[in-house]
mmCIF file of C-alpha atoms in Angstrom:
data_model
loop_
_atom_site.group_PDB
_atom_site.id
_atom_site.type_symbol
_atom_site.label_atom_id
_atom_site.label_comp_id
_atom_site.label_asym_id
_atom_site.label_seq_id
_atom_site.Cartn_x
_atom_site.Cartn_y
_atom_site.Cartn_z
ATOM 1 C CA UNK A 65 0.000 0.000 0.000
ATOM 2 C CA UNK A 66 1.123 3.545 -0.685
ATOM 3 C CA UNK A 67 2.393 5.675 2.185
ATOM 4 C CA UNK A 68 0.809 8.891 0.933
ATOM 5 C CA UNK A 69 -2.409 9.724 -0.850
ATOM 6 C CA UNK A 70 -4.219 12.603 -2.473
ATOM 7 C CA UNK A 71 -7.240 14.283 -0.934
ATOM 8 C CA UNK A 72 -9.499 17.106 -2.071
ATOM 9 C CA UNK A 73 -9.958 19.923 0.439
ATOM 10 C CA UNK A 74 -12.414 22.794 0.099
ATOM 11 C CA UNK A 75 -10.577 25.637 1.803
ATOM 12 C CA UNK A 76 -13.252 28.307 1.410
ATOM 13 C CA UNK A 77 -16.027 29.430 -0.927
ATOM 14 C CA UNK A 78 -15.004 28.549 -4.505
ATOM 15 C CA UNK A 79 -11.553 27.497 -3.322
ATOM 16 C CA UNK A 80 -10.050 24.017 -3.167
ATOM 17 C CA UNK A 81 -6.673 22.262 -2.953
ATOM 18 C CA UNK A 82 -5.368 18.803 -3.807
ATOM 19 C CA UNK A 83 -3.150 17.787 -0.904
ATOM 20 C CA UNK A 84 -0.653 14.955 -0.540
ATOM 21 C CA UNK A 85 -1.037 13.480 2.946
ATOM 22 C CA UNK A 86 -0.142 10.232 4.743
ATOM 23 C CA UNK A 87 -2.469 7.268 4.265
ATOM 24 C CA UNK A 88 -4.289 6.875 7.608
ATOM 25 C CA UNK A 89 -4.095 3.736 9.720
ATOM 26 C CA UNK A 90 -7.327 2.253 11.092
ATOM 27 C CA UNK A 91 -7.761 2.619 14.835
ATOM 28 C CA UNK A 92 -9.435 0.119 17.152
ATOM 29 C CA UNK A 93 -12.808 -0.825 15.694
ATOM 30 C CA UNK A 94 -12.076 0.963 12.421
ATOM 31 C CA UNK A 95 -11.632 -0.157 8.835
ATOM 32 C CA UNK A 96 -9.511 1.454 6.126
ATOM 33 C CA UNK A 97 -11.303 1.997 2.818
ATOM 34 C CA UNK A 98 -9.670 2.468 -0.551
ATOM 35 C CA UNK A 99 -12.131 4.687 -2.360
ATOM 36 C CA UNK A 100 -13.520 3.520 -5.685
ATOM 37 C CA UNK A 101 -16.409 5.903 -6.390
ATOM 38 C CA UNK A 102 -17.926 8.990 -4.784
ATOM 39 C CA UNK A 103 -21.062 10.835 -5.784
ATOM 40 C CA UNK A 104 -21.248 14.615 -6.043
ATOM 41 C CA UNK A 105 -24.323 15.758 -4.119
ATOM 42 C CA UNK A 106 -26.117 19.083 -4.212
ATOM 43 C CA UNK A 107 -24.845 19.682 -0.677
ATOM 44 C CA UNK A 108 -21.264 19.372 -1.970
ATOM 45 C CA UNK A 109 -22.111 21.976 -4.599
ATOM 46 C CA UNK A 110 -23.593 24.367 -2.019
ATOM 47 C CA UNK A 111 -20.601 23.863 0.249
ATOM 48 C CA UNK A 112 -18.114 24.699 -2.513
ATOM 49 C CA UNK A 113 -20.095 27.759 -3.608
ATOM 50 C CA UNK A 114 -20.270 29.058 -0.024
ATOM 51 C CA UNK A 115 -24.060 28.694 0.101
ATOM 52 C CA UNK A 116 -24.158 26.410 3.125
ATOM 53 C CA UNK A 117 -24.389 28.544 6.305
ATOM 54 C CA UNK A 118 -23.226 25.563 8.391
ATOM 55 C CA UNK A 119 -20.119 24.840 6.308
ATOM 56 C CA UNK A 120 -16.821 24.703 8.160
ATOM 57 C CA UNK A 121 -13.556 25.033 6.231
ATOM 58 C CA UNK A 122 -11.224 23.389 5.492
ATOM 59 C CA UNK A 123 -13.216 20.247 4.701
ATOM 60 C CA UNK A 124 -12.829 17.081 2.618
ATOM 61 C CA UNK A 125 -16.266 16.782 0.958
ATOM 62 C CA UNK A 126 -18.145 13.675 -0.092
ATOM 63 C CA UNK A 127 -20.781 11.519 1.612
ATOM 64 C CA UNK A 128 -21.788 9.178 -1.237
ATOM 65 C CA UNK A 129 -18.859 6.825 -0.814
ATOM 66 C CA UNK A 130 -18.094 3.315 -2.069
ATOM 67 C CA UNK A 131 -14.843 1.370 -1.875
ATOM 68 C CA UNK A 132 -12.943 -1.723 -0.812
ATOM 69 C CA UNK A 133 -11.529 -2.619 2.610
ATOM 70 C CA UNK A 134 -7.726 -2.747 2.574
ATOM 71 C CA UNK A 135 -6.983 -2.946 6.326
ATOM 72 C CA UNK A 136 -8.855 -3.478 9.579
ATOM 73 C CA UNK A 137 -8.090 -2.350 13.111
ATOM 74 C CA UNK A 138 -8.197 -4.267 16.362
ATOM 75 C CA UNK A 139 -11.592 -5.669 17.441
ATOM 76 C CA UNK A 140 -13.170 -5.457 13.981
ATOM 77 C CA UNK A 141 -15.441 -8.484 13.857
ATOM 78 C CA UNK A 142 -17.712 -8.427 10.819
ATOM 79 C CA UNK A 143 -15.681 -6.757 8.066
ATOM 80 C CA UNK A 144 -12.582 -8.185 6.406
ATOM 81 C CA UNK A 145 -9.957 -7.110 3.883
ATOM 82 C CA UNK A 146 -11.351 -7.360 0.366
ATOM 83 C CA UNK A 147 -14.953 -6.582 1.307
ATOM 84 C CA UNK A 148 -16.769 -4.057 -0.851
ATOM 85 C CA UNK A 149 -18.644 -1.437 1.160
ATOM 86 C CA UNK A 150 -20.584 1.795 1.175
ATOM 87 C CA UNK A 151 -20.243 4.292 4.010
ATOM 88 C CA UNK A 152 -23.031 5.840 6.064
ATOM 89 C CA UNK A 153 -23.071 9.625 5.996
ATOM 90 C CA UNK A 154 -24.471 9.809 9.545
ATOM 91 C CA UNK A 155 -22.043 9.977 12.455
ATOM 92 C CA UNK A 156 -23.966 9.629 15.725
ATOM 93 C CA UNK A 157 -23.168 9.234 19.426
ATOM 94 C CA UNK A 158 -25.302 6.110 19.966
ATOM 95 C CA UNK A 159 -26.154 7.182 23.518
ATOM 96 C CA UNK A 160 -28.632 10.085 23.388
ATOM 97 C CA UNK A 161 -32.418 9.561 23.560
ATOM 98 C CA UNK A 162 -32.780 9.960 19.809
ATOM 99 C CA UNK A 163 -30.128 7.330 19.091
ATOM 100 C CA UNK A 164 -31.678 4.944 21.599
ATOM 101 C CA UNK A 165 -35.022 5.346 19.829
ATOM 102 C CA UNK A 166 -33.372 4.306 16.561
ATOM 103 C CA UNK A 167 -33.273 7.826 15.130
ATOM 104 C CA UNK A 168 -29.522 8.297 14.835
ATOM 105 C CA UNK A 169 -29.953 10.701 11.907
ATOM 106 C CA UNK A 170 -31.265 13.255 14.431
ATOM 107 C CA UNK A 171 -28.774 12.397 17.176
ATOM 108 C CA UNK A 172 -28.222 15.340 19.519
ATOM 109 C CA UNK A 173 -24.636 15.607 18.290
ATOM 110 C CA UNK A 174 -25.166 14.282 14.744
ATOM 111 C CA UNK A 175 -22.475 15.039 12.196
ATOM 112 C CA UNK A 176 -22.850 14.616 8.456
ATOM 113 C CA UNK A 177 -19.822 13.080 6.764
ATOM 114 C CA UNK A 178 -18.374 15.439 4.179
ATOM 115 C CA UNK A 179 -19.880 18.471 5.902
ATOM 116 C CA UNK A 180 -19.337 18.490 9.653
ATOM 117 C CA UNK A 181 -16.469 15.973 9.399
ATOM 118 C CA UNK A 182 -14.237 14.999 6.495
ATOM 119 C CA UNK A 183 -15.731 12.864 3.753
ATOM 120 C CA UNK A 184 -14.609 10.578 0.975
ATOM 121 C CA UNK A 185 -13.058 12.700 -1.750
ATOM 122 C CA UNK A 186 -9.679 11.143 -0.966
ATOM 123 C CA UNK A 187 -7.958 7.940 -1.929
ATOM 124 C CA UNK A 188 -8.206 6.286 1.499
ATOM 125 C CA UNK A 189 -10.052 6.947 4.734
ATOM 126 C CA UNK A 190 -10.748 5.168 7.999
ATOM 127 C CA UNK A 191 -14.209 4.838 9.538
ATOM 128 C CA UNK A 192 -15.756 2.831 12.383
ATOM 129 C CA UNK A 193 -16.829 -0.672 11.379
ATOM 130 C CA UNK A 194 -20.475 -0.002 12.273
ATOM 131 C CA UNK A 195 -20.667 2.845 9.739
ATOM 132 C CA UNK A 196 -20.053 0.652 6.679
ATOM 133 C CA UNK A 197 -22.407 -1.713 4.853
ATOM 134 C CA UNK A 198 -21.389 -4.730 2.819
ATOM 135 C CA UNK A 199 -22.020 -4.787 -0.920
ATOM 136 C CA UNK A 200 -22.350 -7.745 -3.265
ATOM 137 C CA UNK A 201 -18.927 -8.310 -4.821
ATOM 138 C CA UNK A 202 -20.344 -8.015 -8.338
ATOM 139 C CA UNK A 203 -22.016 -4.636 -7.822
ATOM 140 C CA UNK A 204 -20.212 -1.905 -9.821
ATOM 141 C CA UNK A 205 -18.754 0.765 -7.556
ATOM 142 C CA UNK A 206 -20.072 3.513 -9.843
ATOM 143 C CA UNK A 207 -23.577 2.203 -9.134
ATOM 144 C CA UNK A 208 -22.905 1.740 -5.424
ATOM 145 C CA UNK A 209 -22.123 5.464 -5.162
ATOM 146 C CA UNK A 210 -25.857 6.028 -5.759
ATOM 147 C CA UNK A 211 -26.989 3.944 -2.790
ATOM 148 C CA UNK A 212 -26.893 6.877 -0.370
ATOM 149 C CA UNK A 213 -29.245 9.083 -2.454
ATOM 150 C CA UNK A 214 -31.655 6.176 -2.866
ATOM 151 C CA UNK A 215 -31.498 5.590 0.899
ATOM 152 C CA UNK A 216 -32.767 9.168 1.252
ATOM 153 C CA UNK A 217 -35.685 8.231 -0.999
ATOM 154 C CA UNK A 218 -36.465 5.294 1.247
ATOM 155 C CA UNK A 219 -36.276 7.434 4.367
ATOM 156 C CA UNK A 220 -38.379 10.391 3.245
ATOM 157 C CA UNK A 221 -41.129 8.187 1.823
ATOM 158 C CA UNK A 222 -41.184 6.253 5.092
ATOM 159 C CA UNK A 223 -41.426 9.536 7.009
ATOM 160 C CA UNK A 224 -44.400 10.445 4.820
ATOM 161 C CA UNK A 225 -46.131 7.198 5.766
ATOM 162 C CA UNK A 226 -46.495 6.039 2.159
ATOM 163 C CA UNK A 227 -48.619 2.875 2.030
ATOM 164 C CA UNK A 228 -49.254 2.578 -1.705
ATOM 165 C CA UNK A 229 -52.121 3.919 -3.763
ATOM 166 C CA UNK A 230 -51.573 7.576 -2.861
ATOM 167 C CA UNK A 231 -51.563 10.353 -5.442
ATOM 168 C CA UNK A 232 -48.277 12.209 -5.052
ATOM 169 C CA UNK A 233 -46.702 15.406 -6.358
ATOM 170 C CA UNK A 234 -42.901 15.519 -6.633
ATOM 171 C CA UNK A 235 -41.793 19.118 -7.152
ATOM 172 C CA UNK A 236 -38.347 19.080 -8.758
ATOM 173 C CA UNK A 237 -37.074 16.306 -11.020
ATOM 174 C CA UNK A 238 -33.347 16.482 -10.340
ATOM 175 C CA UNK A 239 -31.425 13.657 -8.703
ATOM 176 C CA UNK A 240 -33.410 13.509 -5.454
ATOM 177 C CA UNK A 241 -36.702 14.076 -7.251
ATOM 178 C CA UNK A 242 -35.900 11.178 -9.608
ATOM 179 C CA UNK A 243 -34.960 8.999 -6.623
ATOM 180 C CA UNK A 244 -38.196 9.836 -4.794
ATOM 181 C CA UNK A 245 -40.211 9.153 -7.954
ATOM 182 C CA UNK A 246 -38.681 5.707 -8.391
ATOM 183 C CA UNK A 247 -39.188 4.887 -4.718
ATOM 184 C CA UNK A 248 -42.834 5.965 -4.869
ATOM 185 C CA UNK A 249 -43.505 3.888 -7.975
ATOM 186 C CA UNK A 250 -42.021 0.809 -6.270
ATOM 187 C CA UNK A 251 -44.431 1.461 -3.384
ATOM 188 C CA UNK A 252 -47.425 1.628 -5.720
ATOM 189 C CA UNK A 253 -48.202 5.365 -5.930
ATOM 190 C CA UNK A 254 -49.563 7.525 -8.744
ATOM 191 C CA UNK A 255 -47.052 10.341 -9.275
ATOM 192 C CA UNK A 256 -47.052 13.691 -11.028
ATOM 193 C CA UNK A 257 -43.640 15.345 -11.432
ATOM 194 C CA UNK A 258 -43.157 19.090 -11.854
ATOM 195 C CA UNK A 259 -40.059 20.923 -13.034
ATOM 196 C CA UNK A 260 -38.958 23.694 -15.400
ATOM 197 C CA UNK A 261 -36.487 21.489 -17.294
ATOM 198 C CA UNK A 262 -37.947 19.443 -20.138
ATOM 199 C CA UNK A 263 -35.028 16.969 -20.140
ATOM 200 C CA UNK A 264 -35.509 16.244 -16.436
ATOM 201 C CA UNK A 265 -39.233 15.783 -16.994
ATOM 202 C CA UNK A 266 -38.608 13.442 -19.931
ATOM 203 C CA UNK A 267 -36.369 11.348 -17.678
ATOM 204 C CA UNK A 268 -39.094 11.323 -15.019
ATOM 205 C CA UNK A 269 -41.500 9.951 -17.611
ATOM 206 C CA UNK A 270 -39.002 7.185 -18.424
ATOM 207 C CA UNK A 271 -38.772 6.371 -14.699
ATOM 208 C CA UNK A 272 -42.529 5.852 -14.480
ATOM 209 C CA UNK A 273 -44.116 9.231 -13.744
ATOM 210 C CA UNK A 274 -47.840 9.049 -14.447
ATOM 211 C CA UNK A 275 -47.908 12.725 -15.425
ATOM 212 C CA UNK A 276 -45.408 15.555 -15.862
ATOM 213 C CA UNK A 277 -45.799 19.329 -15.948
ATOM 214 C CA UNK A 278 -43.418 22.106 -16.906
ATOM 215 C CA UNK A 279 -44.453 24.914 -14.576
ATOM 216 C CA UNK A 280 -42.983 27.493 -16.936
ATOM 217 C CA UNK A 281 -45.765 26.755 -19.385
ATOM 218 C CA UNK A 282 -48.609 25.483 -17.202
ATOM 219 C CA UNK A 283 -49.981 26.229 -13.766
ATOM 220 C CA UNK A 284 -49.009 23.644 -11.143
ATOM 221 C CA UNK A 285 -52.446 23.921 -9.573
ATOM 222 C CA UNK A 286 -54.149 23.318 -12.909
ATOM 223 C CA UNK A 287 -51.989 20.262 -13.608
ATOM 224 C CA UNK A 288 -52.647 18.795 -10.155
ATOM 225 C CA UNK A 289 -56.381 19.413 -10.459
ATOM 226 C CA UNK A 290 -56.421 17.571 -13.792
ATOM 227 C CA UNK A 291 -54.313 14.708 -12.377
ATOM 228 C CA UNK A 292 -56.584 14.200 -9.359
ATOM 229 C CA UNK A 293 -59.987 15.082 -10.859
ATOM 230 C CA UNK A 294 -60.130 18.124 -8.629
ATOM 231 C CA UNK A 295 -59.278 16.369 -5.350
ATOM 232 C CA UNK A 296 -55.675 17.521 -4.855
ATOM 233 C CA UNK A 297 -52.755 15.201 -4.105
ATOM 234 C CA UNK A 298 -52.414 13.122 -0.954
ATOM 235 C CA UNK A 299 -48.672 13.692 -0.509
ATOM 236 C CA UNK A 300 -46.220 16.337 -1.739
ATOM 237 C CA UNK A 301 -42.425 16.081 -1.796
ATOM 238 C CA UNK A 302 -40.703 19.427 -2.308
ATOM 239 C CA UNK A 303 -37.354 18.477 -3.794
ATOM 240 C CA UNK A 304 -37.037 21.791 -5.653
ATOM 241 C CA UNK A 305 -36.365 23.604 -2.379
ATOM 242 C CA UNK A 306 -36.199 27.161 -3.709
ATOM 243 C CA UNK A 307 -37.216 30.187 -1.616
ATOM 244 C CA UNK A 308 -40.997 30.142 -1.535
ATOM 245 C CA UNK A 309 -41.428 26.583 -2.813
ATOM 246 C CA UNK A 310 -43.023 25.349 0.410
ATOM 247 C CA UNK A 311 -45.574 28.157 0.302
ATOM 248 C CA UNK A 312 -46.240 27.437 -3.374
ATOM 249 C CA UNK A 313 -47.178 23.790 -2.824
ATOM 250 C CA UNK A 314 -49.633 24.769 -0.080
ATOM 251 C CA UNK A 315 -51.787 26.695 -2.549
ATOM 252 C CA UNK A 316 -55.457 25.775 -2.273
ATOM 253 C CA UNK A 317 -56.224 23.073 -4.821
ATOM 254 C CA UNK A 318 -52.771 21.438 -4.760
ATOM 255 C CA UNK A 319 -52.807 19.425 -1.487
ATOM 256 C CA UNK A 320 -55.956 17.485 -0.666
ATOM 257 C CA UNK A 321 -57.538 17.932 2.734
ATOM 258 C CA UNK A 322 -55.460 15.925 5.190
ATOM 259 C CA UNK A 323 -52.455 15.813 2.842
ATOM 260 C CA UNK A 324 -48.845 15.334 3.937
ATOM 261 C CA UNK A 325 -46.099 17.700 2.756
ATOM 262 C CA UNK A 326 -42.418 16.751 3.019
ATOM 263 C CA UNK A 327 -39.913 19.579 2.382
ATOM 264 C CA UNK A 328 -36.560 18.092 1.390
ATOM 265 C CA UNK A 329 -34.249 21.085 1.614
ATOM 266 C CA UNK A 330 -32.611 23.433 4.089
ATOM 267 C CA UNK A 331 -33.520 26.755 2.517
ATOM 268 C CA UNK A 332 -33.382 29.449 5.220
ATOM 269 C CA UNK A 333 -35.588 31.993 3.436
ATOM 270 C CA UNK A 334 -38.759 32.853 5.322
ATOM 271 C CA UNK A 335 -41.960 31.395 3.868
ATOM 272 C CA UNK A 336 -45.418 32.948 3.626
ATOM 273 C CA UNK A 337 -47.188 30.211 5.575
ATOM 274 C CA UNK A 338 -50.011 30.841 8.018
ATOM 275 C CA UNK A 339 -51.589 28.597 10.615
ATOM 276 C CA UNK A 340 -54.849 28.785 8.688
ATOM 277 C CA UNK A 341 -53.192 27.358 5.560
ATOM 278 C CA UNK A 342 -52.275 24.260 7.560
ATOM 279 C CA UNK A 343 -55.161 23.837 9.970
ATOM 280 C CA UNK A 344 -58.164 24.545 7.737
ATOM 281 C CA UNK A 345 -57.177 21.424 5.789
ATOM 282 C CA UNK A 346 -55.437 19.605 8.672
ATOM 283 C CA UNK A 347 -52.246 19.247 6.668
ATOM 284 C CA UNK A 348 -49.181 17.445 8.022
ATOM 285 C CA UNK A 349 -45.769 18.971 7.347
ATOM 286 C CA UNK A 350 -43.138 16.313 8.005
ATOM 287 C CA UNK A 351 -39.429 16.999 8.362
ATOM 288 C CA UNK A 352 -36.819 14.641 6.972
ATOM 289 C CA UNK A 353 -33.049 14.588 7.315
ATOM 290 C CA UNK A 354 -30.534 12.324 5.599
ATOM 291 C CA UNK A 355 -31.602 8.710 6.190
ATOM 292 C CA UNK A 356 -31.908 6.159 8.958
ATOM 293 C CA UNK A 357 -31.983 2.356 8.710
ATOM 294 C CA UNK A 358 -32.241 2.535 4.925
ATOM 295 C CA UNK A 359 -28.813 1.456 3.666
ATOM 296 C CA UNK A 360 -29.385 -2.283 3.992
ATOM 297 C CA UNK A 361 -32.808 -2.395 2.289
ATOM 298 C CA UNK A 362 -31.520 -0.059 -0.434
ATOM 299 C CA UNK A 363 -28.517 -2.318 -1.102
ATOM 300 C CA UNK A 364 -30.896 -5.273 -1.373
ATOM 301 C CA UNK A 365 -33.042 -3.399 -3.907
ATOM 302 C CA UNK A 366 -29.937 -2.481 -5.905
ATOM 303 C CA UNK A 367 -28.888 -6.135 -5.940
ATOM 304 C CA UNK A 368 -32.318 -7.049 -7.335
ATOM 305 C CA UNK A 369 -32.054 -4.282 -9.972
ATOM 306 C CA UNK A 370 -35.318 -2.735 -8.801
ATOM 307 C CA UNK A 371 -34.190 0.817 -9.597
ATOM 308 C CA UNK A 372 -33.447 2.291 -13.008
ATOM 309 C CA UNK A 373 -29.924 3.701 -12.799
ATOM 310 C CA UNK A 374 -29.438 4.496 -16.474
ATOM 311 C CA UNK A 375 -29.621 8.248 -16.897
ATOM 312 C CA UNK A 376 -29.113 9.067 -13.222
ATOM 313 C CA UNK A 377 -25.474 10.066 -13.783
ATOM 314 C CA UNK A 378 -24.460 12.280 -16.680
ATOM 315 C CA UNK A 379 -20.754 12.744 -15.889
ATOM 316 C CA UNK A 380 -18.209 10.253 -14.533
ATOM 317 C CA UNK A 381 -15.047 12.165 -13.557
ATOM 318 C CA UNK A 382 -11.706 10.371 -12.934
ATOM 319 C CA UNK A 383 -10.197 11.335 -9.580
ATOM 320 C CA UNK A 384 -7.032 12.369 -11.423
ATOM 321 C CA UNK A 385 -9.183 15.029 -13.133
ATOM 322 C CA UNK A 386 -11.215 16.025 -10.067
ATOM 323 C CA UNK A 387 -10.760 19.693 -10.887
ATOM 324 C CA UNK A 388 -13.359 19.147 -13.601
ATOM 325 C CA UNK A 389 -15.949 18.617 -10.861
ATOM 326 C CA UNK A 390 -15.432 22.165 -9.629
ATOM 327 C CA UNK A 391 -15.317 23.544 -13.160
ATOM 328 C CA UNK A 392 -18.672 21.877 -13.830
ATOM 329 C CA UNK A 393 -20.102 23.359 -10.640
ATOM 330 C CA UNK A 394 -19.114 26.885 -11.625
ATOM 331 C CA UNK A 395 -19.949 26.442 -15.325
ATOM 332 C CA UNK A 396 -22.547 23.623 -15.485
ATOM 333 C CA UNK A 397 -22.691 21.812 -18.834
ATOM 334 C CA UNK A 398 -26.118 22.009 -20.420
ATOM 335 C CA UNK A 399 -26.745 18.273 -20.076
ATOM 336 C CA UNK A 400 -25.424 17.851 -16.518
ATOM 337 C CA UNK A 401 -27.590 15.787 -14.163
ATOM 338 C CA UNK A 402 -25.229 14.257 -11.593
ATOM 339 C CA UNK A 403 -21.499 13.677 -11.327
ATOM 340 C CA UNK A 404 -19.715 10.663 -9.858
ATOM 341 C CA UNK A 405 -15.982 10.646 -9.145
ATOM 342 C CA UNK A 406 -14.336 7.376 -10.212
ATOM 343 C CA UNK A 407 -11.057 6.684 -8.470
ATOM 344 C CA UNK A 408 -8.091 5.647 -10.540
ATOM 345 C CA UNK A 409 -6.800 2.110 -10.317
ATOM 346 C CA UNK A 410 -3.309 1.683 -8.960
#
């Protein structure tokens, strides 16, 4: 194994460095991962652009991480050298009331890998054994890098109490919107997807959307009314997350009485919501953060090829050319959907 490695460090808004540092050694209970693929998430983009108010610099980004175990520390019991794994983005204490209730994603001291602590945009990194999940040996690493986003889809739809048969609006057809759509269709829902990008909407149609609407050319309310015969949708996922989007989806005629609304983002702009908008229809607004207990079922669904992965990623970037990731963030190519960093073979 090499003695040094390269890592990507965001040093400030729109600033990054490639550093040569020692390869870490796994501590007690830790495993050392050689990275093979890492997704580029919207949160990585916001962090680099300086749009994340909670960002702390310097920081190694990356929480959609897949790789192979190359060393294990003392007392590691269930993971061995050669295993293929993905890494949880949630770092939790395991002792607080939330953790003990099985809600480690809202641990009192929760840290998100790649944001609050260093992530996986580096050739090697060490993590506790309990924060990795085994992959089938034949699963491509470039696909495995998508497991974390799909785990979010599993979590947020669980938070919404999806049972199957609901009519659902997904606002925003980017990566997370496409993930939520696919998850909803697997659970037996009727789904209308809304966006302002025709290519994203066309992809949503390929992934099983029952209806699509470009809100540049048609009213969202009108489209929802047509889709539901005037009833409104049972559940709304706001994966567009722009200032005012939560207020927009609460417009009379979009949610049905008793509907559930799940905002996916962390926009800090104030919204124009009143108590009357919620209580006259007894709406439920449900928070969701990262994922919890969803990695294993998501891996199993990947192994069964239940999700459509073609078209999810538009750009695979070799780690040796990682600067292209930042160039694409600042000057997005017209056809860009999602980037995945593919680590170079030794």
